XYZ file of C-alpha atoms in Angstrom:
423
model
C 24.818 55.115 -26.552
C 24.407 52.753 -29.380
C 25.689 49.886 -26.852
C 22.893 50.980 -24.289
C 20.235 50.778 -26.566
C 21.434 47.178 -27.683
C 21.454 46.522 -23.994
C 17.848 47.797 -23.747
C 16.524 45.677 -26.745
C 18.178 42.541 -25.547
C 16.545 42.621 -21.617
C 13.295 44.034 -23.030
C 13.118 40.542 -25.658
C 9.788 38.781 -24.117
C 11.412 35.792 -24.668
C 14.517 36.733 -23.009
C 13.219 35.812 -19.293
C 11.040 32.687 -19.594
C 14.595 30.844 -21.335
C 16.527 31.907 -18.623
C 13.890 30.854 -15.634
C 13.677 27.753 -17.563
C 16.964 26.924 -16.115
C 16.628 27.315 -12.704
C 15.803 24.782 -10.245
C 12.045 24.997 -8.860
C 8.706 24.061 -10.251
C 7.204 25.686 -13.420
C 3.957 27.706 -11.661
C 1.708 25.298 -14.043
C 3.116 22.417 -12.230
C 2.644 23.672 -8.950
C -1.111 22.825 -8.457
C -0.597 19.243 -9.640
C 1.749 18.780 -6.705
C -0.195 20.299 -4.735
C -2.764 18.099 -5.190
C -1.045 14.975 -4.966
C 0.308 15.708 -1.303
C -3.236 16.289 -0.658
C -4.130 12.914 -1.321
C -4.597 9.868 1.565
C -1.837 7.433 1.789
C -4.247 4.317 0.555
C -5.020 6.894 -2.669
C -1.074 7.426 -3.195
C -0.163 3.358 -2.567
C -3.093 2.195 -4.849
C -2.187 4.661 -7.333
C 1.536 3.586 -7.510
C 0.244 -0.337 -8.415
C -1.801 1.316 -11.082
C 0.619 3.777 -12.661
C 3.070 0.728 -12.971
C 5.549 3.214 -10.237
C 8.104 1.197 -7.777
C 8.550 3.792 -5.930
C 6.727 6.569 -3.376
C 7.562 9.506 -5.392
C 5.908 12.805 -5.742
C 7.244 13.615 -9.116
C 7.098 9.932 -10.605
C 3.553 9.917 -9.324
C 2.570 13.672 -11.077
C 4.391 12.802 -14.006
C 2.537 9.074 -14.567
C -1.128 10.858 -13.485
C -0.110 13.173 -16.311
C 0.564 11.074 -18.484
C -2.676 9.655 -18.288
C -4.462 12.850 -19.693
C -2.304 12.332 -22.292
C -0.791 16.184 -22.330
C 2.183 15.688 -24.217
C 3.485 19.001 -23.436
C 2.200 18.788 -19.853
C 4.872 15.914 -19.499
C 7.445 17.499 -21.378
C 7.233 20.323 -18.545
C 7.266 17.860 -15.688
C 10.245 15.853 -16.898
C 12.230 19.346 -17.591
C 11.347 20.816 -14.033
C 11.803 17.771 -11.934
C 14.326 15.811 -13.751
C 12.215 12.726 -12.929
C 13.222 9.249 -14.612
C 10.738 6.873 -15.109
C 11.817 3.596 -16.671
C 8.141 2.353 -16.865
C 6.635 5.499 -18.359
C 6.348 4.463 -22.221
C 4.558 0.920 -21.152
C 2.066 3.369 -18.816
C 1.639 5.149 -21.376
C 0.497 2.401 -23.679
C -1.348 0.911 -20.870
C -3.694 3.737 -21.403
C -4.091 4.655 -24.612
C -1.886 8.359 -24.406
C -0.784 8.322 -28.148
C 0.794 11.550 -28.172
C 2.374 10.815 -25.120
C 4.014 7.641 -26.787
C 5.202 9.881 -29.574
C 7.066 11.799 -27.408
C 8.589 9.508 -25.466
C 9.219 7.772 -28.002
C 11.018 10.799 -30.201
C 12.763 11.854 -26.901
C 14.858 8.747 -26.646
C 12.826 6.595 -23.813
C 12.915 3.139 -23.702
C 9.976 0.505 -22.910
C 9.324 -2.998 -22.295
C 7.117 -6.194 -23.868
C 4.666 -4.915 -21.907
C 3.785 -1.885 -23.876
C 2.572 -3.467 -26.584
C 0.824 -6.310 -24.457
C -0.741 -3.037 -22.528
C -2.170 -1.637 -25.659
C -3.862 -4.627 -26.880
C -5.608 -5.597 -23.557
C -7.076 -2.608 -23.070
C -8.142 -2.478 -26.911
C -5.676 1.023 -27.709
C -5.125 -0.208 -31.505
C -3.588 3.178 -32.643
C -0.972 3.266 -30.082
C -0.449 -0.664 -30.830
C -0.126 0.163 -34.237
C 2.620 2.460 -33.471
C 4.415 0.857 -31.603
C 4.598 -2.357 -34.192
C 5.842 0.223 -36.754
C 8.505 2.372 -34.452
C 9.362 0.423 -31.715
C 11.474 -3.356 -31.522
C 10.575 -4.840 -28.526
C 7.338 -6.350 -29.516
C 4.908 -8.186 -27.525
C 4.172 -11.422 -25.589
C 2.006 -13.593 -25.759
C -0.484 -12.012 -22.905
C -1.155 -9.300 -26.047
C -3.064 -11.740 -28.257
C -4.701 -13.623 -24.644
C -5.906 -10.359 -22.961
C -6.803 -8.712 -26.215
C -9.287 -11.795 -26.558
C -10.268 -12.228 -23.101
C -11.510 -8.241 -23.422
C -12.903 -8.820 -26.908
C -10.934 -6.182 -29.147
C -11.621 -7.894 -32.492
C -9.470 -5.200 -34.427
C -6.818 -5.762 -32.147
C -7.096 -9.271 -32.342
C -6.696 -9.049 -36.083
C -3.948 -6.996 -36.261
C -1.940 -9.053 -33.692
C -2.705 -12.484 -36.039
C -2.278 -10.707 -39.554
C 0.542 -7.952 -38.943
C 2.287 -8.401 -35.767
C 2.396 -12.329 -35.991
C 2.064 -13.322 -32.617
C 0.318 -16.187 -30.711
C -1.417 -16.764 -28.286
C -1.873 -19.856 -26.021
C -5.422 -21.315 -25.475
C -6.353 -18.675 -22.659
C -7.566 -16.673 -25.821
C -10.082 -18.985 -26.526
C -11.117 -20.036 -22.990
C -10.976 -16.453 -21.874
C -12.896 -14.975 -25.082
C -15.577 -17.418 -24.540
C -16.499 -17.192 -20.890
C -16.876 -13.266 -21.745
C -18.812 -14.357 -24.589
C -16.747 -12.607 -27.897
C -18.038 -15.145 -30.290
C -16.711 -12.782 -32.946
C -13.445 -13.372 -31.500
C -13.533 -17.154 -31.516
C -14.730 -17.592 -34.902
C -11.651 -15.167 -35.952
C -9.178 -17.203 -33.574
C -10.638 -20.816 -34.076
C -9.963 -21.718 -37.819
C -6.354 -19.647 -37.682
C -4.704 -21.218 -34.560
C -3.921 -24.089 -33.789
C -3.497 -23.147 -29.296
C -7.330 -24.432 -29.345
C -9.262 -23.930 -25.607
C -9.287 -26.174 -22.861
C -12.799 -27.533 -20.812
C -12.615 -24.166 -19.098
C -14.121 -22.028 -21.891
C -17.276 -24.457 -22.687
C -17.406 -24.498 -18.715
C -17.462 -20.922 -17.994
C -19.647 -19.652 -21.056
C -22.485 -21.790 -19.850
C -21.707 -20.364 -16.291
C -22.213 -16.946 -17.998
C -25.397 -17.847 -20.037
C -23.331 -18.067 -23.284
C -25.859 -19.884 -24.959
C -24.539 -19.303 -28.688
C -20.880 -19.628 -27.471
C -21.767 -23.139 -25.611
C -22.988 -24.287 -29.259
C -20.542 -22.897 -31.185
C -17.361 -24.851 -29.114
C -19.812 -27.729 -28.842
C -19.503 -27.440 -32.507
C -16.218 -27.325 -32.917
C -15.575 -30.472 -30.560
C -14.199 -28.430 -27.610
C -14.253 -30.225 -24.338
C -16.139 -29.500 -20.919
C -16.717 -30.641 -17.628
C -19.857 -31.661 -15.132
C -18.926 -28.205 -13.758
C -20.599 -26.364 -17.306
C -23.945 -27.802 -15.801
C -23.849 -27.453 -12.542
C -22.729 -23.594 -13.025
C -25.152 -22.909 -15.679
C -27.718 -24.360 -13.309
C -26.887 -22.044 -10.310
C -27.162 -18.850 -12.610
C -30.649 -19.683 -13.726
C -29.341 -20.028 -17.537
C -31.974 -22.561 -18.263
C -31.273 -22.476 -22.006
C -28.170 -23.688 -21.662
C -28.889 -26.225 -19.143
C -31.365 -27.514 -21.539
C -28.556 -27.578 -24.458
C -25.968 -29.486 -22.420
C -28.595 -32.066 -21.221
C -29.457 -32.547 -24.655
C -26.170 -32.791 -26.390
C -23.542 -33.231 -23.879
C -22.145 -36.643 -21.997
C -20.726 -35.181 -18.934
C -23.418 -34.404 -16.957
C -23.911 -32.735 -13.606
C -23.393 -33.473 -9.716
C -26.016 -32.584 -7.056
C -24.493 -28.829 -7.023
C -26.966 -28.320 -9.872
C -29.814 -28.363 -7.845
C -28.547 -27.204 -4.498
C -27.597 -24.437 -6.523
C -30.159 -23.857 -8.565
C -32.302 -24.070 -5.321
C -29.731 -21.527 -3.602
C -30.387 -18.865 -6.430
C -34.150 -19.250 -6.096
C -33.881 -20.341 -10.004
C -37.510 -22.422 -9.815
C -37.615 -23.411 -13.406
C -34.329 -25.131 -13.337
C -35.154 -26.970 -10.557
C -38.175 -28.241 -12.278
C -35.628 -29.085 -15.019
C -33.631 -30.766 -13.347
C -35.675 -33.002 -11.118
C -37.293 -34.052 -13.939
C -34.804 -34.736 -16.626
C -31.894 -35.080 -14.716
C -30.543 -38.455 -12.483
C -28.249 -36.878 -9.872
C -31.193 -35.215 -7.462
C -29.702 -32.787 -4.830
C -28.959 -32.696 -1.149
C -30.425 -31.186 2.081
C -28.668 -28.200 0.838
C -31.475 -27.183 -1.881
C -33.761 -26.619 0.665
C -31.505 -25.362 3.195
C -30.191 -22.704 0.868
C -33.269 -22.068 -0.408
C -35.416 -21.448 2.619
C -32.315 -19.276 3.655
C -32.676 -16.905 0.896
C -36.216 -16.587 0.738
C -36.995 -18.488 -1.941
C -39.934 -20.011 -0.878
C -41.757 -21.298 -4.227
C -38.500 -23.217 -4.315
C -39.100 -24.519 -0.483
C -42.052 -25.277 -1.709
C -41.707 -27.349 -4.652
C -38.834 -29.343 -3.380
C -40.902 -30.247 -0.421
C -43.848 -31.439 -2.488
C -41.513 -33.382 -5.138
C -38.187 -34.413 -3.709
C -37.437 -36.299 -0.375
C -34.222 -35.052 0.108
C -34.862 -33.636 3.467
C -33.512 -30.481 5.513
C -31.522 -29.778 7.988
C -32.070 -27.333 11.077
C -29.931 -24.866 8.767
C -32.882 -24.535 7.081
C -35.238 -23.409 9.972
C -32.439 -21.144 12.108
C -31.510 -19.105 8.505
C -35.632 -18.799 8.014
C -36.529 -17.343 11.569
C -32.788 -15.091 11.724
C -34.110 -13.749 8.498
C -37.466 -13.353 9.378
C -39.439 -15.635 6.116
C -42.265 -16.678 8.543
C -43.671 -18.079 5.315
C -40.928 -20.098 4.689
C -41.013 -21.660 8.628
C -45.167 -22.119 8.463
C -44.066 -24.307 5.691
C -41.627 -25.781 7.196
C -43.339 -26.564 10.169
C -46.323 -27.852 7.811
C -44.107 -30.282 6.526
C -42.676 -31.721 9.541
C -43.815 -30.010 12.560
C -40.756 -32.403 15.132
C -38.494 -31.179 12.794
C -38.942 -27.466 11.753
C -37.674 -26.175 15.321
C -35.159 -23.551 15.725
C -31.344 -24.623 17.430
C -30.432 -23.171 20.654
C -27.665 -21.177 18.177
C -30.398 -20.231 16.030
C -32.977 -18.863 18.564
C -29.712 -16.861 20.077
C -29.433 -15.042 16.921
C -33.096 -14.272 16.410
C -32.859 -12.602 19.822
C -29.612 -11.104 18.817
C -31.031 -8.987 15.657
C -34.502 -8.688 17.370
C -36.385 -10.488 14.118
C -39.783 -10.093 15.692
C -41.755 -11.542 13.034
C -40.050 -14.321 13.718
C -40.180 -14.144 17.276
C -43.552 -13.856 17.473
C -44.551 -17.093 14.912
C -41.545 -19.346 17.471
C -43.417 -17.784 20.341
C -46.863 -19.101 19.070
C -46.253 -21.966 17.381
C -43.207 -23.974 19.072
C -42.683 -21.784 22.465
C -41.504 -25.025 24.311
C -38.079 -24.619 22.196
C -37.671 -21.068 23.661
C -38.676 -22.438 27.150
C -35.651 -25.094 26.895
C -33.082 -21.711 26.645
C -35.461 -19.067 27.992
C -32.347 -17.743 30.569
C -30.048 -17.398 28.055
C -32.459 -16.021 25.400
C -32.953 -12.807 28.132
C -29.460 -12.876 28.726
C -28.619 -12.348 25.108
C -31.729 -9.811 24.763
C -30.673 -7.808 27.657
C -26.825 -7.679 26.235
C -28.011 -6.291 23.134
C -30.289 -3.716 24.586
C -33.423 -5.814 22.246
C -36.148 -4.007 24.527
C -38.747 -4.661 23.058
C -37.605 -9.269 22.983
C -37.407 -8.193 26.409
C -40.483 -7.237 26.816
C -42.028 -10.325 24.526
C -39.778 -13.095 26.162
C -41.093 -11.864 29.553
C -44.859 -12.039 28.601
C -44.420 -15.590 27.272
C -44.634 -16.180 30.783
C -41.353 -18.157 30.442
C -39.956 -16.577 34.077
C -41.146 -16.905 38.024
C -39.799 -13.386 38.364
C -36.997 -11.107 37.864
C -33.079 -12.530 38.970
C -30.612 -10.398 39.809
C -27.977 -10.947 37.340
C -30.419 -9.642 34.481
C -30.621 -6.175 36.075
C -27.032 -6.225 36.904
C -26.152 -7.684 33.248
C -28.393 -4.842 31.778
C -27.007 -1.921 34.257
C -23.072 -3.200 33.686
C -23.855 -2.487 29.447
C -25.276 0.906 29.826
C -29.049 -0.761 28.735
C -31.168 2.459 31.183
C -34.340 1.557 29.477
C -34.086 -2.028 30.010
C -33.496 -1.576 34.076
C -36.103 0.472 34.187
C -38.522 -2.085 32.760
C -37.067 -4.891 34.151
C -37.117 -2.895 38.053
C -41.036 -1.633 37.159
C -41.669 -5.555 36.946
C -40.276 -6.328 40.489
């Protein structure tokens, strides 16, 4: 009887049953959704999500277990690795990668291994506590893409720690990268305590950015650039520091400053540069300009520069419909501001009326010259109503066959029905 009641006291232990399920194969019931889930997903989710959670491999449990381990639940992944059995040689440097300390801890105290890239992980995407950690437990260390990346993304403390504790370099990328994302705390840091230095690349691509205190700073400092800091600076609008490299720099600019200056619809830098600058632009300022709208630039270019245009200029205007832009145009140079055959196709194409309707008064003998093929094109794209205003420019004798077979053969009901009311 005394046996029995041992028996009893034994089976009845809450415990008891949880240690011995814990041993059989299956899924805990806590893990079950989060499977669920992930067979639920699209195949583009599941292959973009392997490139992210650093997995080689289309696994359901590699995949739970990494997603996991990005909430960093530390006991979450402890359940995960016990049910499944799953072996992930990349989960420690994943785990970095995203900042799940406790997650590091224990895979770290449960014996897992990682790579460089751990460490270079943590300091690119600025996780200093789990960098920290890893210095202090770990013996793989880092690469140099730790100290470049942590500078690119501008993680000053992690910057610091990687110079003054872990020791490691960098290679100029730090410098060119930091500057053209504009962490001029992290190039005053990196400047006077390594000796990698930049390359014409950071000077270039802070002025692209507007940098304007990072320009002077390297420009202080000596650091090269190229004509390309100019010309970039120019086609952002960044007139500041166009204004500082004219005044301080030697290497210049090409035409690209303007065209692109023009192209952005950046007016006062193309007052800038026309009048400080000796390397003028092409027939792509106004060309770019006039297709983008930018019509004060059209404008001042045409009343300052004698660069020219090119019909590129007059087909984007009318496909885009800036009748502004082709009155002043046509103003300019009235032989000149007329529409390709190409370019009147396309206006038909997207039905730009406005357009349409300023060709159609002002320069109709350049529809005439491609009148057919303009209908054609109308008719094909079931444009009803350039259909209708083709056909009272009075362009046509009558109504031909093909265009109510063309319009019947795509489906176009409305347009046979106007086209047959006019025969």
């Amino acid at each position: 009887m005394k046996q029995a009641h041992s028996i009893l006291l034994v089976l009845a232990d809450r415990s008891l049953f949880p240690l011995i399920a814990s041993y059989q194969s299956g899924l805990f019931r806590d893990v079950i959704p989060l499977f669920k889930a992930w067979e639920a997903r699209s195949m583009p989710t599941k292959i973009a999500s392997m490139r992210s959670f650093l997995v080689q491999a289309m696994s359901a449990p590699l995949l739970v277990l990494h997603s996991v381990i990005a909430t960093d639940d530390a006991h979450l992944v402890d359940r995960i690795f016990r049910c499944t059995g799953a072996k992930s040689a990349t989960a420690l440097d994943f785990a970095a990668k995203v900042g799940a300390l406790n997650v590091v801890c224990y895979l770290h105290a449960t014996g897992h291994g990682c790579s460089t890239r751990a460490m270079d992980y943590a300091a690119q995407n600025g996780h200093a506590e789990v960098l920290r950690f890893l210095h202090e437990h770990r013996s793989e260390g880092c690469s140099r893409d730790a100290m470049d990346f942590a500078a690119q993304n501008g993680h000053m403390d992690v910057v610091q720690y990687l110079h003054d504790v872990v020791g490691v370099a960098g290679t100029a990328k730090a410098l060119d990268w930091a500057a053209r994302n504009g962490h001029i705390d992290v190039l005053r840091f990196l400047h006077p305590r390594r000796s990698e230095g930049c390359t014409a690349y950071a000077m270039d691509y802070a002025a692209q950015n507007g940098h304007l205190e990072v320009v002077e700073l390297l420009h202080g400092y000596g650091a090269p650039c190229s004509a390309a800091a100019l010309d970039m600076a120019a086609a952002n609008g960044h007139i500041h520091v166009v204004r500082f490299l004219h005044e301080h720099r030697t290497e210049g600019a090409t035409v690209r400053a303007l065209d692109n200056a023009a192209r952005g619809g950046h007016l006062p830098v193309v007052i800038f540069l026309h009048d400080h600058r000796p390397e003028g632009g092409s027939t792509d300022a106004i060309d770019s300009a006039a297709a983008h709208g930018h019509d004060d630039v059209v404008a001042y270019l045409l009343a300052h520069r004698r660069d020219g245009w090119t019909v590129r200029a007059v087909d984007a205007a009318a496909v885009h419909g800036y009748v502004p832009i082709l009155e002043r145009l046509f103003r300019a140079d009235a032989a000149r501001a007329v529409c390709s055959p190409r370019g009147l196709l396309h206006v038909v194409q997207v039905a730009q009326m406005e357009s349409l309707t300023w060709l159609l008064a002002c320069v109709p003998e350049s529809l005439a010259a491609v009148a057919d093929g303009l209908m054609e094109r109308a008719i094909t794209h079931d444009r009803i109503e350039v259909v209708d205003a083709l056909w009272s420019a009075g362009f046509y004798a009558g109504v031909t066959p093909s265009w109510l077979q063309l319009a019947e053969k795509t489906g176009h009901e409305a347009i046979v029905f106007y086209l047959s009311r006019l025969n």
